[in-house]
XYZ file of N, CA and C in Angstrom:
639
model
N 1.590 -6.536 11.003
C 3.015 -6.194 10.868
C 3.208 -4.684 11.092
N 4.358 -4.295 11.493
C 4.678 -2.884 11.713
C 5.012 -2.162 10.399
N 5.450 -0.896 10.568
C 5.722 -0.093 9.369
C 6.813 -0.691 8.515
N 7.953 -1.047 9.100
C 9.095 -1.571 8.350
C 8.756 -2.938 7.758
N 8.081 -3.786 8.526
C 7.691 -5.074 7.982
C 6.774 -4.886 6.769
N 5.866 -3.963 6.847
C 4.934 -3.690 5.741
C 5.682 -3.196 4.492
N 6.611 -2.287 4.701
C 7.380 -1.752 3.598
C 8.231 -2.808 2.970
N 8.876 -3.651 3.773
C 9.664 -4.784 3.254
C 8.831 -5.787 2.487
N 7.609 -5.874 2.927
C 6.652 -6.813 2.253
C 6.443 -6.488 0.777
N 6.579 -5.226 0.447
C 6.354 -4.767 -0.941
C 7.716 -4.755 -1.642
N 7.978 -5.635 -2.567
C 9.275 -5.680 -3.192
C 9.448 -4.456 -4.114
N 10.690 -4.296 -4.606
C 10.974 -3.036 -5.346
C 10.117 -2.941 -6.633
N 9.966 -4.001 -7.343
C 9.224 -3.962 -8.624
C 7.728 -3.625 -8.295
N 7.180 -4.237 -7.235
C 5.799 -3.948 -6.937
C 5.632 -2.503 -6.441
N 6.611 -2.047 -5.686
C 6.524 -0.680 -5.194
C 6.516 0.322 -6.372
N 7.372 0.099 -7.333
C 7.435 0.959 -8.512
C 6.107 0.873 -9.275
N 5.569 -0.312 -9.428
C 4.324 -0.482 -10.175
C 3.186 0.264 -9.494
N 3.112 0.141 -8.160
C 2.067 0.837 -7.413
C 2.169 2.368 -7.566
N 3.359 2.881 -7.457
C 3.529 4.350 -7.538
C 3.242 4.793 -8.989
N 3.660 4.054 -9.970
C 3.390 4.411 -11.377
C 1.875 4.399 -11.603
N 1.193 3.405 -11.130
C -0.262 3.334 -11.339
C -0.952 4.532 -10.698
N -0.462 4.908 -9.532
C -1.161 5.980 -8.791
C -0.810 7.336 -9.349
N 0.430 7.593 -9.655
C 0.832 8.958 -10.065
C 0.956 9.137 -11.590
N 1.371 8.133 -12.299
C 1.670 8.311 -13.741
C 0.416 8.152 -14.567
N -0.417 7.195 -14.254
C -1.611 6.988 -15.071
C -2.711 8.023 -14.787
N -2.607 8.719 -13.681
C -3.568 9.724 -13.242
C -4.985 9.124 -13.005
N -5.011 7.812 -12.755
C -6.317 7.176 -12.482
C -6.843 7.579 -11.098
N -5.982 7.986 -10.268
C -6.331 8.294 -8.858
C -6.250 9.800 -8.634
N -7.382 10.379 -8.192
C -7.344 11.844 -7.976
C -6.367 12.245 -6.897
N -5.984 11.295 -6.047
C -5.017 11.578 -4.969
C -3.666 11.984 -5.517
N -3.414 11.710 -6.806
C -2.157 12.080 -7.413
C -2.051 13.613 -7.542
N -3.151 14.304 -7.318
C -3.140 15.816 -7.379
C -3.147 16.427 -5.981
N -3.111 15.567 -4.912
C -3.257 16.096 -3.562
C -2.187 17.173 -3.217
N -0.971 16.922 -3.622
C 0.134 17.836 -3.283
C 0.044 19.139 -4.105
N -0.402 19.061 -5.298
C -0.262 20.156 -6.215
C -1.514 21.031 -6.444
N -2.678 20.453 -6.176
C -3.929 21.135 -6.517
C -4.044 22.488 -5.775
N -4.055 23.581 -6.504
C -4.246 24.835 -5.917
C -3.062 25.360 -5.092
N -1.952 24.632 -5.074
C -0.813 25.016 -4.259
C -0.154 26.252 -4.821
N 0.132 27.232 -3.981
C 0.860 28.447 -4.440
C 1.917 28.799 -3.421
N 2.972 29.414 -3.903
C 4.081 29.783 -3.006
C 3.591 30.935 -2.142
N 4.224 30.999 -1.000
C 3.899 32.109 -0.066
C 2.824 31.809 0.901
N 2.246 30.593 0.883
C 1.120 30.235 1.778
C 1.463 29.014 2.646
N 2.748 28.776 2.849
C 3.188 27.615 3.635
C 2.698 27.718 5.102
N 2.509 28.911 5.632
C 2.184 29.050 7.012
C 0.747 29.437 7.290
N -0.168 29.181 6.286
C -1.562 29.376 6.497
C -2.367 28.317 5.745
N -3.446 27.885 6.415
C -4.328 26.925 5.792
C -5.283 27.676 4.900
N -5.321 27.318 3.614
C -6.165 28.029 2.653
C -7.334 27.171 2.188
N -8.212 27.832 1.482
C -9.314 27.086 0.863
C -8.871 26.015 -0.108
N -7.776 26.260 -0.804
C -7.210 25.281 -1.729
C -6.709 24.041 -0.964
N -6.159 24.279 0.233
C -5.715 23.125 1.004
C -6.874 22.219 1.430
N -7.959 22.879 1.826
C -9.118 22.118 2.285
C -9.745 21.436 1.098
N -9.810 22.084 -0.044
C -10.396 21.443 -1.274
C -9.492 20.301 -1.706
N -8.177 20.434 -1.538
C -7.257 19.374 -1.965
C -7.613 18.046 -1.318
N -8.184 18.119 -0.075
C -8.506 16.885 0.616
C -9.543 16.081 -0.117
N -10.346 16.748 -0.980
C -11.352 16.004 -1.716
C -10.733 15.032 -2.703
N -9.475 15.290 -3.081
C -8.774 14.331 -3.961
C -8.516 12.986 -3.244
N -8.591 13.038 -1.920
C -8.401 11.836 -1.078
C -9.703 11.410 -0.433
N -10.804 11.791 -1.063
C -12.142 11.413 -0.637
C -12.482 11.940 0.792
N -11.988 13.094 1.075
C -12.288 13.723 2.373
C -13.011 15.061 2.111
N -14.107 15.255 2.813
C -14.857 16.500 2.739
C -14.775 17.165 4.108
N -14.211 18.320 4.200
C -14.097 19.074 5.478
C -15.480 19.659 5.758
N -16.030 19.379 6.982
C -17.334 19.938 7.319
C -17.356 21.457 7.189
N -18.469 21.948 6.692
C -18.540 23.425 6.376
C -18.248 24.272 7.622
N -18.839 23.871 8.792
C -18.606 24.695 9.996
C -17.095 24.684 10.344
N -16.452 23.563 10.206
C -15.017 23.537 10.490
C -14.259 24.398 9.489
N -14.626 24.300 8.222
C -13.975 25.117 7.196
C -14.125 26.577 7.451
N -15.287 27.053 7.827
C -15.503 28.469 8.148
C -14.574 28.895 9.257
N -14.487 28.090 10.286
C -13.652 28.461 11.412
C -12.174 28.435 11.060
N -11.737 27.440 10.310
C -10.334 27.353 9.949
C -9.902 28.477 9.029
N -10.778 28.843 8.108
C -10.399 29.855 7.081
C -10.724 31.269 7.528
N -11.720 31.415 8.381
C -12.193 32.805 8.678
C -12.240 33.082 10.194
N -13.202 32.550 10.873
C -13.524 32.964 12.231
C -12.411 32.771 13.233
N -11.691 31.683 13.114
C -10.608 31.372 14.055
C -9.273 31.086 13.366
N -9.054 31.682 12.233
C -7.886 31.334 11.404
C -6.582 31.428 12.156
N -6.454 32.449 13.045
C -5.202 32.597 13.808
C -4.981 31.429 14.794
N -6.059 30.825 15.238
C -5.965 29.693 16.165
C -5.216 28.543 15.482
N -5.388 28.394 14.129
C -4.765 27.314 13.383
C -3.442 27.786 12.750
N -3.451 28.947 12.194
C -2.277 29.413 11.485
C -1.114 29.786 12.454
N -1.457 30.126 13.686
C -0.440 30.427 14.632
C 0.478 29.274 14.925
N -0.061 28.142 15.376
C 0.838 26.950 15.611
C 1.442 26.442 14.339
N 0.694 26.516 13.196
C 1.307 26.051 11.951
C 2.540 26.832 11.615
N 2.506 28.136 11.743
C 3.658 28.964 11.440
C 4.818 28.627 12.316
N 4.562 28.161 13.540
C 5.649 27.847 14.478
C 6.272 26.479 14.173
N 5.770 25.715 13.274
C 6.348 24.425 12.881
C 7.275 24.695 11.713
N 8.568 24.598 11.888
C 9.533 24.889 10.766
C 9.230 24.054 9.530
N 9.199 24.729 8.352
C 8.840 24.082 7.091
C 9.901 23.053 6.663
N 11.132 23.215 7.127
C 12.202 22.373 6.631
C 12.304 21.066 7.393
N 11.538 20.896 8.457
C 11.653 19.701 9.271
C 11.236 18.396 8.512
N 12.011 17.365 8.689
C 11.669 16.022 8.125
C 11.656 15.079 9.333
N 10.663 14.250 9.344
C 10.468 13.394 10.534
C 11.697 12.474 10.768
N 12.305 11.977 9.691
C 13.393 11.034 9.825
C 14.653 11.607 10.331
N 14.787 12.943 10.250
C 16.053 13.601 10.637
C 16.020 14.052 12.107
N 14.934 13.918 12.773
C 14.803 14.414 14.158
C 15.478 13.485 15.142
N 16.204 14.112 16.063
C 16.752 13.379 17.209
C 15.609 13.138 18.179
N 15.862 12.358 19.203
C 14.858 12.087 20.216
C 14.353 13.407 20.901
N 15.295 14.265 21.197
C 14.887 15.549 21.849
C 14.136 16.452 20.836
N 14.587 16.375 19.564
C 13.886 17.205 18.548
C 12.490 16.645 18.284
N 12.324 15.339 18.366
C 11.011 14.756 18.206
C 10.054 15.316 19.291
N 10.566 15.282 20.561
C 9.734 15.782 21.672
C 9.431 17.287 21.416
N 10.417 18.035 20.941
C 10.203 19.473 20.761
C 9.162 19.723 19.652
N 9.218 19.010 18.591
C 8.406 19.340 17.414
C 7.125 18.462 17.257
N 7.165 17.269 17.866
C 6.010 16.343 17.708
C 5.525 15.783 19.055
N 6.102 16.223 20.138
C 5.773 15.709 21.451
C 4.571 16.418 22.075
N 4.380 16.106 23.352
C 3.171 16.502 24.058
C 3.010 18.030 24.203
N 4.116 18.744 24.168
C 4.056 20.191 24.256
C 4.350 20.933 22.937
N 4.318 20.200 21.863
C 4.696 20.757 20.572
C 3.593 21.575 19.906
N 3.950 22.430 19.004
C 2.999 23.210 18.236
C 2.250 22.268 17.265
N 2.883 21.246 16.820
C 2.168 20.289 15.935
C 1.002 19.644 16.682
N 1.254 19.230 17.903
C 0.155 18.608 18.694
C -0.923 19.667 19.031
N -0.496 20.890 19.249
C -1.471 21.935 19.497
C -2.372 22.150 18.287
N -1.794 22.157 17.097
C -2.609 22.308 15.867
C -3.513 21.101 15.696
N -2.954 19.923 15.968
C -3.785 18.703 15.891
C -4.981 18.768 16.836
N -4.752 19.156 18.045
C -5.855 19.231 19.028
C -6.907 20.282 18.628
N -6.410 21.382 18.030
C -7.381 22.403 17.638
C -8.219 21.889 16.433
N -7.564 21.273 15.489
C -8.309 20.692 14.333
C -9.326 19.680 14.814
N -8.898 18.830 15.754
C -9.811 17.772 16.285
C -10.787 18.274 17.324
N -10.556 19.502 17.828
C -11.349 20.090 18.931
C -11.307 19.142 20.119
N -10.112 18.930 20.601
C -9.907 18.011 21.710
C -9.991 18.682 23.085
N -10.262 19.994 23.119
C -10.383 20.685 24.380
C -11.624 20.244 25.142
N -11.554 20.322 26.470
C -12.646 19.845 27.285
C -13.920 20.593 27.038
N -13.822 21.888 26.676
C -14.985 22.729 26.453
C -15.334 22.905 24.982
N -14.748 22.037 24.131
C -15.001 22.171 22.700
C -15.899 21.063 22.212
N -16.851 21.405 21.360
C -17.730 20.439 20.713
C -17.034 19.894 19.477
N -17.138 18.580 19.307
C -16.581 18.006 18.069
C -17.279 18.508 16.856
N -16.587 18.588 15.722
C -17.214 19.134 14.493
C -16.895 18.303 13.270
N -16.656 17.028 13.457
C -16.515 16.103 12.330
C -15.124 16.049 11.704
N -14.105 16.575 12.365
C -12.785 16.437 11.894
C -12.062 15.398 12.725
N -11.948 14.150 12.141
C -11.322 13.055 12.816
C -9.869 12.979 12.535
N -9.170 11.903 13.008
C -7.748 11.785 12.781
C -7.373 11.801 11.298
N -8.107 11.146 10.484
C -7.800 11.096 9.049
C -7.790 12.504 8.459
N -8.897 13.235 8.661
C -9.003 14.623 8.113
C -7.904 15.491 8.683
N -7.705 15.480 10.000
C -6.701 16.354 10.579
C -5.328 16.021 10.057
N -4.998 14.744 9.901
C -3.647 14.365 9.418
C -3.474 14.814 7.994
N -4.487 14.788 7.212
C -4.369 15.147 5.784
C -4.214 16.670 5.651
N -4.918 17.435 6.479
C -4.682 18.909 6.472
C -3.237 19.202 6.842
N -2.753 18.555 7.883
C -1.414 18.829 8.336
C -0.337 18.326 7.386
N -0.631 17.199 6.789
C 0.315 16.632 5.806
C 0.420 17.494 4.536
N -0.691 18.112 4.185
C -0.667 19.032 3.044
C 0.261 20.219 3.359
N 0.298 20.675 4.586
C 1.135 21.839 4.937
C 2.523 21.459 5.354
N 2.741 20.310 5.964
C 4.076 19.839 6.385
C 4.277 18.382 5.972
N 4.393 18.187 4.642
C 4.397 16.779 4.126
C 5.600 15.979 4.532
N 6.733 16.623 4.893
C 7.898 15.855 5.289
C 7.920 15.521 6.791
N 6.932 16.033 7.514
C 6.933 15.851 8.995
C 5.731 15.006 9.475
N 4.585 15.249 8.864
C 3.335 14.659 9.363
C 2.828 13.481 8.458
N 2.724 12.284 9.019
C 2.213 11.191 8.231
C 0.697 11.215 8.134
N 0.161 10.811 7.042
C -1.267 10.704 6.812
C -1.788 9.447 7.600
N -2.931 9.618 8.255
C -3.612 8.507 8.836
C -4.757 8.116 7.897
N -4.765 6.844 7.547
C -5.770 6.332 6.600
C -6.217 4.953 7.077
N -7.446 4.596 6.933
C -7.918 3.326 7.487
C -7.195 2.133 6.830
N -6.907 2.226 5.536
C -6.251 1.084 4.884
C -4.811 0.989 5.337
N -4.069 2.097 5.340
C -2.684 2.038 5.769
C -2.621 1.673 7.225
N -3.504 2.167 8.032
C -3.507 1.789 9.411
C -3.693 0.294 9.694
N -4.481 -0.339 8.814
C -4.665 -1.770 8.922
C -3.340 -2.476 8.479
N -2.743 -1.963 7.399
C -1.539 -2.590 6.876
C -0.435 -2.549 7.932
N -0.223 -1.418 8.586
C 0.846 -1.284 9.576
C 0.382 -1.627 10.962
N -0.882 -2.088 11.085
C -1.439 -2.507 12.384
C -1.259 -1.383 13.415
N -1.644 -0.192 13.084
C -1.477 0.959 13.963
C -2.288 0.806 15.246
N -3.524 0.302 15.122
C -4.364 0.235 16.315
C -4.547 1.609 16.959
N -4.314 1.616 18.272
C -4.376 2.882 19.003
C -3.010 3.490 19.208
N -2.035 3.079 18.389
C -0.705 3.629 18.505
C -0.547 5.094 18.056
N 0.553 5.625 18.424
C 0.918 7.012 18.037
C 1.613 6.973 16.672
N 0.920 7.351 15.612
C 1.583 7.212 14.265
C 2.801 8.104 14.123
N 2.811 9.261 14.763
C 3.995 10.117 14.611
C 5.217 9.406 15.205
N 5.107 8.858 16.389
C 6.237 8.211 16.996
C 6.585 6.931 16.264
N 5.612 6.160 15.821
C 5.935 4.898 15.122
C 6.620 5.150 13.793
N 6.245 6.177 13.058
C 6.976 6.492 11.862
C 8.355 7.025 12.179
N 8.473 7.835 13.166
C 9.825 8.320 13.575
C 10.693 7.117 13.966
N 10.189 6.187 14.709
C 10.958 4.999 15.099
C 11.371 4.194 13.932
N 10.506 4.097 12.927
C 10.850 3.339 11.729
C 11.971 3.987 11.000
N 12.038 5.299 10.920
C 13.147 5.984 10.256
C 14.456 5.763 11.070
N 14.352 5.698 12.352
C 15.559 5.518 13.194
C 16.090 4.102 13.112
N 15.243 3.142 12.785
C 15.624 1.727 12.953
C 16.563 1.213 11.865
N 16.493 1.724 10.704
C 17.243 1.149 9.590
C 18.110 2.170 8.842
N 18.662 3.119 9.551
C 19.531 4.050 8.954
C 18.907 4.787 7.794
N 19.541 4.773 6.631
C 19.051 5.550 5.463
C 18.117 4.720 4.570
N 17.736 3.498 4.978
C 17.011 2.640 4.115
C 15.704 3.272 3.578
N 14.934 3.884 4.405
C 13.637 4.443 3.991
C 13.877 5.602 3.008
N 14.848 6.448 3.347
C 15.090 7.606 2.425
C 15.628 7.138 1.071
N 16.552 6.128 1.093
C 17.107 5.666 -0.164
C 16.046 4.963 -1.036
N 15.211 4.189 -0.398
C 14.188 3.491 -1.192
C 13.193 4.520 -1.757
N 12.810 5.477 -0.938
C 11.885 6.527 -1.400
C 12.517 7.321 -2.542
N 13.801 7.571 -2.462
C 14.528 8.320 -3.521
C 14.403 7.565 -4.857
N 14.585 6.267 -4.822
C 14.510 5.487 -6.022
C 13.082 5.471 -6.608
N 12.096 5.372 -5.685
C 10.733 5.397 -6.164
C 10.352 6.747 -6.773
N 10.784 7.808 -6.175
C 10.534 9.129 -6.767
C 11.115 9.271 -8.122
N 12.341 8.762 -8.260
C 13.066 8.851 -9.589
C 12.267 8.050 -10.638
N 11.766 6.894 -10.255
C 11.087 6.059 -11.217
C 9.814 6.686 -11.793
N 9.120 7.535 -10.957
C 7.900 8.124 -11.420
C 8.046 9.617 -11.757
N 9.265 10.114 -11.676
C 9.483 11.498 -12.036
C 8.813 12.514 -11.141
N 8.724 12.187 -9.815
C 8.117 13.108 -8.865
C 9.037 13.385 -7.684
N 10.158 14.113 -7.963
C 11.171 14.347 -6.946
C 10.707 15.162 -5.759
N 9.570 15.861 -5.919
C 9.066 16.715 -4.821
C 8.327 15.985 -3.754
N 7.951 14.749 -4.045
C 7.134 13.996 -3.058
C 7.916 13.720 -1.797
N 7.283 13.827 -0.657
C 7.927 13.503 0.590
C 8.066 11.992 0.721
N 9.035 11.572 1.504
C 9.219 10.155 1.807
C 7.976 9.582 2.473
N 7.393 10.318 3.345
C 6.170 9.827 4.003
C 5.078 9.634 3.007
N 4.915 10.509 2.024
C 3.785 10.374 1.064
C 4.070 9.189 0.116
N 5.345 9.015 -0.263
C 5.704 7.892 -1.136
C 5.237 6.542 -0.499
N 5.595 6.399 0.807
C 5.215 5.149 1.448
C 3.715 5.072 1.806
N 3.124 6.155 2.059
C 1.678 6.187 2.271
C 0.973 5.639 1.066
N 1.340 6.140 -0.137
C 0.694 5.652 -1.365
C 1.024 4.192 -1.599
N 2.285 3.852 -1.451
C 2.678 2.460 -1.723
C 1.976 1.492 -0.836
N 1.881 1.780 0.421
C 1.174 0.873 1.354
C -0.296 0.879 1.183
N -0.865 2.015 0.803
C -2.282 2.110 0.474
C -2.600 1.248 -0.721
N -1.825 1.319 -1.752
C -2.068 0.528 -2.935
C -1.901 -0.976 -2.643
N -0.885 -1.301 -1.844
C -0.700 -2.715 -1.458
C -1.895 -3.204 -0.636
N -2.360 -2.354 0.311
C -3.511 -2.748 1.080
C -4.758 -2.919 0.291
N -4.971 -2.027 -0.688
C -6.164 -2.168 -1.522
C -6.137 -3.485 -2.276
N -4.927 -3.938 -2.649
C -4.818 -5.162 -3.440
C -4.821 -6.438 -2.603
N -4.412 -6.326 -1.309
C -4.203 -7.532 -0.560
C -5.047 -7.686 0.728
N -5.554 -6.616 1.293
C -6.386 -6.774 2.484
C -7.749 -7.368 2.113
N -8.330 -8.166 3.001
C -9.680 -8.686 2.768
C -10.673 -7.584 2.535
N -11.569 -7.763 1.628
C -12.600 -6.752 1.336
C -13.527 -6.544 2.539
C-alpha cells in the first residue's frame, strides 16, 4: 500500500495509542530524537549532538564520516544546509517549489549526495539512505522524511523517491494529513513534532506490530 493507504489503515484510536506508547511512556529512546542536545542558534550547522541523537534511533554514524561532517569538511555540509530555508514544510510546497527545494538541482539533494558520498570520485563511508535521512530530518524535520526499513515496507517504497511520494501524499487529500497530525500531537502533548515525524512514528509502530517477523 502507498503512504495514504497505510495512514488510513491505522484508525484514530490506534494512532493515538501508538504515539502515546512511543512518546508518553518513554519506552522508546527515539522519543528523545528531536530534543536530545538540541540548542537554539544551530539550525544551520550539523553538530555533534545531532549525530549523537541518531543513536536514539539505533543509528551509529561512522567515525570517519563524523570527523568529516563536524571538522574536516564541515562547510561542505553546512553550506547547503544553510541554504535550505528552516520554515519550509513539505506539504506546503507547490510543484515548482518542490523542484526548487527538493528537486534534482536543490540544495537538499546536494546535501544528501554529500552525506551519501554519491560523487563519482568519492569513496562510500557507511552513510546509507537511512542515516542520511535521519541527519537531515533532525535539521529540517518539516521538510525531510525519515527513511526506515520498517516504514519503507509499510508504504511499499521500493526504489521510489520518498521525498516526492510524501509530497504527493500531502497534495492528494487537502488538509487531511495536517489535521490528523494536529490531533495526534494534541493527544500526546507534543505540539512541536513535525507532521512527517508523527506519521513516521505511527507507521513504524504499526509496522512493528503487523509486519511479518
